[in-house]
Amino acid sequence: MSDPSPSVDRRIRKSKVALKDALLTLMQTKEFKHISITDIVQLADLNRGTFYKHYAEKEELLEEIIDEVMKDLITSYRAPYESLTVFEVSKLTASAIKIFEHVATNANFYTLLGKSNILTGLQARVCNELSQLILQDISNRPLHTETNSKMLANYQAYAIWGMITVWIDSEFLYPSDYMAEQLLAILHQSSVNDTGSRG
């Protein structure tokens, strides 16, 4: 059996994107349990057959959305570190910080984190994902002997999530590059304070 042609692949991707966008849009105003597959396909301007070609149920569609956002979160967080063998906050630039671009791109999804019961527990999952990434990063950096690396990773993860939450609550009042600049300023301030405390 031959592989699908590029045009078929594009059509599949387009259909899936339409279904995901439709579900997230509907979840802004309706509880997940009250959203039907008919609601989703009508808003996506597709038929039920197209939905069932890709998903068995709406829960599967939602889970795919969550998995994709989590994967992109990881990629976005790691962006500043990709080309570095040793990470130094002093050399980090705001343009290298991509996590806020990720949140802005997935604004509908992140807005739902504070609104939808179906996403209960996902905030903790996001913070845990960030914590694991931070833990990997700081494992290669010298720490004060009394510093618990896991606690530090959780502290930083929830601090970043706190910034994202304030940004969401403001309905994305600030552009993503401003948020990156603010995070960088906070990191630099923490680094200065840490250096001062050692002197």
Short mmCIF file of C-alpha atoms in Angstrom, two decimals, residues 62-188:
data_model
loop_
_atom_site.label_atom_id
_atom_site.label_comp_id
_atom_site.label_asym_id
_atom_site.label_seq_id
_atom_site.Cartn_x
_atom_site.Cartn_y
_atom_site.Cartn_z
CA LEU A 62 -9.22 16.62 23.72
CA GLU A 63 -6.41 14.32 24.83
CA GLU A 64 -4.62 14.83 21.51
CA ILE A 65 -4.91 18.60 21.97
CA ILE A 66 -3.42 18.33 25.46
CA ASP A 67 -0.58 16.05 24.30
CA GLU A 68 0.33 18.40 21.45
CA VAL A 69 0.35 21.44 23.73
CA MET A 70 2.52 19.62 26.28
CA LYS A 71 5.02 18.60 23.58
CA ASP A 72 5.17 22.15 22.24
CA LEU A 73 5.59 23.46 25.80
CA ILE A 74 8.69 21.25 26.20
CA THR A 75 10.10 22.39 22.85
CA SER A 76 9.45 26.05 23.66
CA TYR A 77 11.01 25.84 27.12
CA ARG A 78 14.12 24.12 25.78
CA ALA A 79 14.63 26.59 22.91
CA PRO A 80 17.14 28.86 24.72
CA TYR A 81 19.30 25.87 25.70
CA GLU A 82 19.45 23.95 22.42
CA SER A 83 22.70 25.41 21.10
CA LEU A 84 24.44 25.80 24.46
CA THR A 85 26.75 23.34 26.17
CA VAL A 86 26.76 25.43 29.36
CA PHE A 87 23.80 27.65 30.23
CA GLU A 88 24.48 31.05 31.79
CA VAL A 89 21.65 33.42 32.75
CA SER A 90 23.91 36.41 32.06
CA LYS A 91 24.10 35.38 28.38
CA LEU A 92 20.40 34.65 27.95
CA THR A 93 18.45 37.04 25.69
CA ALA A 94 14.73 37.78 25.78
CA SER A 95 14.38 36.76 22.12
CA ALA A 96 15.62 33.27 23.01
CA ILE A 97 12.78 32.76 25.51
CA LYS A 98 9.96 31.08 23.58
CA ILE A 99 7.60 29.86 26.30
CA PHE A 100 5.40 32.97 26.15
CA GLU A 101 5.14 32.70 22.37
CA HIS A 102 3.95 29.13 22.98
CA VAL A 103 1.27 30.32 25.44
CA ALA A 104 0.13 33.10 23.06
CA THR A 105 -0.11 30.62 20.17
CA ASN A 106 -2.25 28.35 22.36
CA ALA A 107 -4.16 31.19 24.04
CA ASN A 108 -7.57 29.46 23.81
CA PHE A 109 -6.19 26.36 25.49
CA TYR A 110 -4.45 28.19 28.32
CA THR A 111 -7.46 30.43 28.93
CA LEU A 112 -9.47 27.26 29.52
CA LEU A 113 -7.13 26.10 32.27
CA GLY A 114 -8.79 28.50 34.68
CA LYS A 115 -12.32 28.01 33.39
CA SER A 116 -13.04 24.40 32.50
CA ASN A 117 -13.62 21.61 35.01
CA ILE A 118 -12.52 19.06 32.42
CA LEU A 119 -9.00 20.50 32.63
CA THR A 120 -8.83 20.22 36.42
CA GLY A 121 -5.37 19.02 37.38
CA LEU A 122 -3.80 20.14 34.13
CA GLN A 123 -2.23 23.20 35.77
CA ALA A 124 -0.36 20.82 38.06
CA ARG A 125 0.64 18.76 35.00
CA VAL A 126 2.03 21.88 33.29
CA CYS A 127 3.96 22.86 36.42
CA ASN A 128 5.26 19.31 36.84
CA GLU A 129 6.43 19.31 33.22
CA LEU A 130 8.22 22.63 33.75
CA SER A 131 9.70 21.38 37.02
CA GLN A 132 11.13 18.28 35.33
CA LEU A 133 12.67 20.40 32.57
CA ILE A 134 14.19 22.82 35.07
CA LEU A 135 15.51 19.91 37.14
CA GLN A 136 17.31 18.56 34.08
CA ASP A 137 18.85 21.99 33.44
CA ILE A 138 20.07 22.66 36.98
CA SER A 139 21.54 19.17 37.30
CA ASN A 140 24.45 20.46 35.21
CA ARG A 141 24.93 23.63 37.27
CA PRO A 142 26.66 24.08 40.63
CA LEU A 143 24.25 24.77 43.49
CA HIS A 144 24.70 25.81 47.09
CA THR A 145 25.28 22.63 49.08
CA GLU A 146 22.17 23.32 51.17
CA THR A 147 19.92 23.83 48.12
CA ASN A 148 17.46 21.03 47.39
CA SER A 149 17.41 20.84 43.57
CA LYS A 150 13.88 19.43 43.41
CA MET A 151 12.52 22.23 45.59
CA LEU A 152 14.37 24.81 43.50
CA ALA A 153 12.95 23.33 40.29
CA ASN A 154 9.41 23.43 41.69
CA TYR A 155 9.90 26.98 42.95
CA GLN A 156 11.01 28.16 39.50
CA ALA A 157 8.29 26.19 37.69
CA TYR A 158 5.49 27.65 39.79
CA ALA A 159 7.03 31.13 39.48
CA ILE A 160 6.91 30.87 35.68
CA TRP A 161 3.37 29.50 35.86
CA GLY A 162 2.46 32.42 38.14
CA MET A 163 3.60 34.86 35.46
CA ILE A 164 1.59 32.96 32.84
CA THR A 165 -1.51 32.99 35.07
CA VAL A 166 -1.31 36.75 35.60
CA TRP A 167 -0.89 37.17 31.84
CA ILE A 168 -3.93 34.98 31.11
CA ASP A 169 -6.01 36.84 33.71
CA SER A 170 -5.10 40.12 32.02
CA GLU A 171 -6.45 38.64 28.77
CA PHE A 172 -2.96 38.80 27.30
CA LEU A 173 -2.62 42.53 27.88
CA TYR A 174 1.11 42.40 27.15
CA PRO A 175 2.84 41.00 24.04
CA SER A 176 4.82 37.78 24.43
CA ASP A 177 8.16 39.57 23.93
CA TYR A 178 7.38 41.87 26.89
CA MET A 179 6.68 38.81 29.06
CA ALA A 180 9.99 37.28 27.96
CA GLU A 181 11.78 40.52 28.87
CA GLN A 182 10.16 40.51 32.31
CA LEU A 183 11.16 36.89 32.97
CA LEU A 184 14.72 37.68 31.91
CA ALA A 185 14.79 40.72 34.22
CA ILE A 186 13.56 38.56 37.12
CA LEU A 187 16.18 35.90 36.38
CA HIS A 188 18.91 38.54 36.27
#
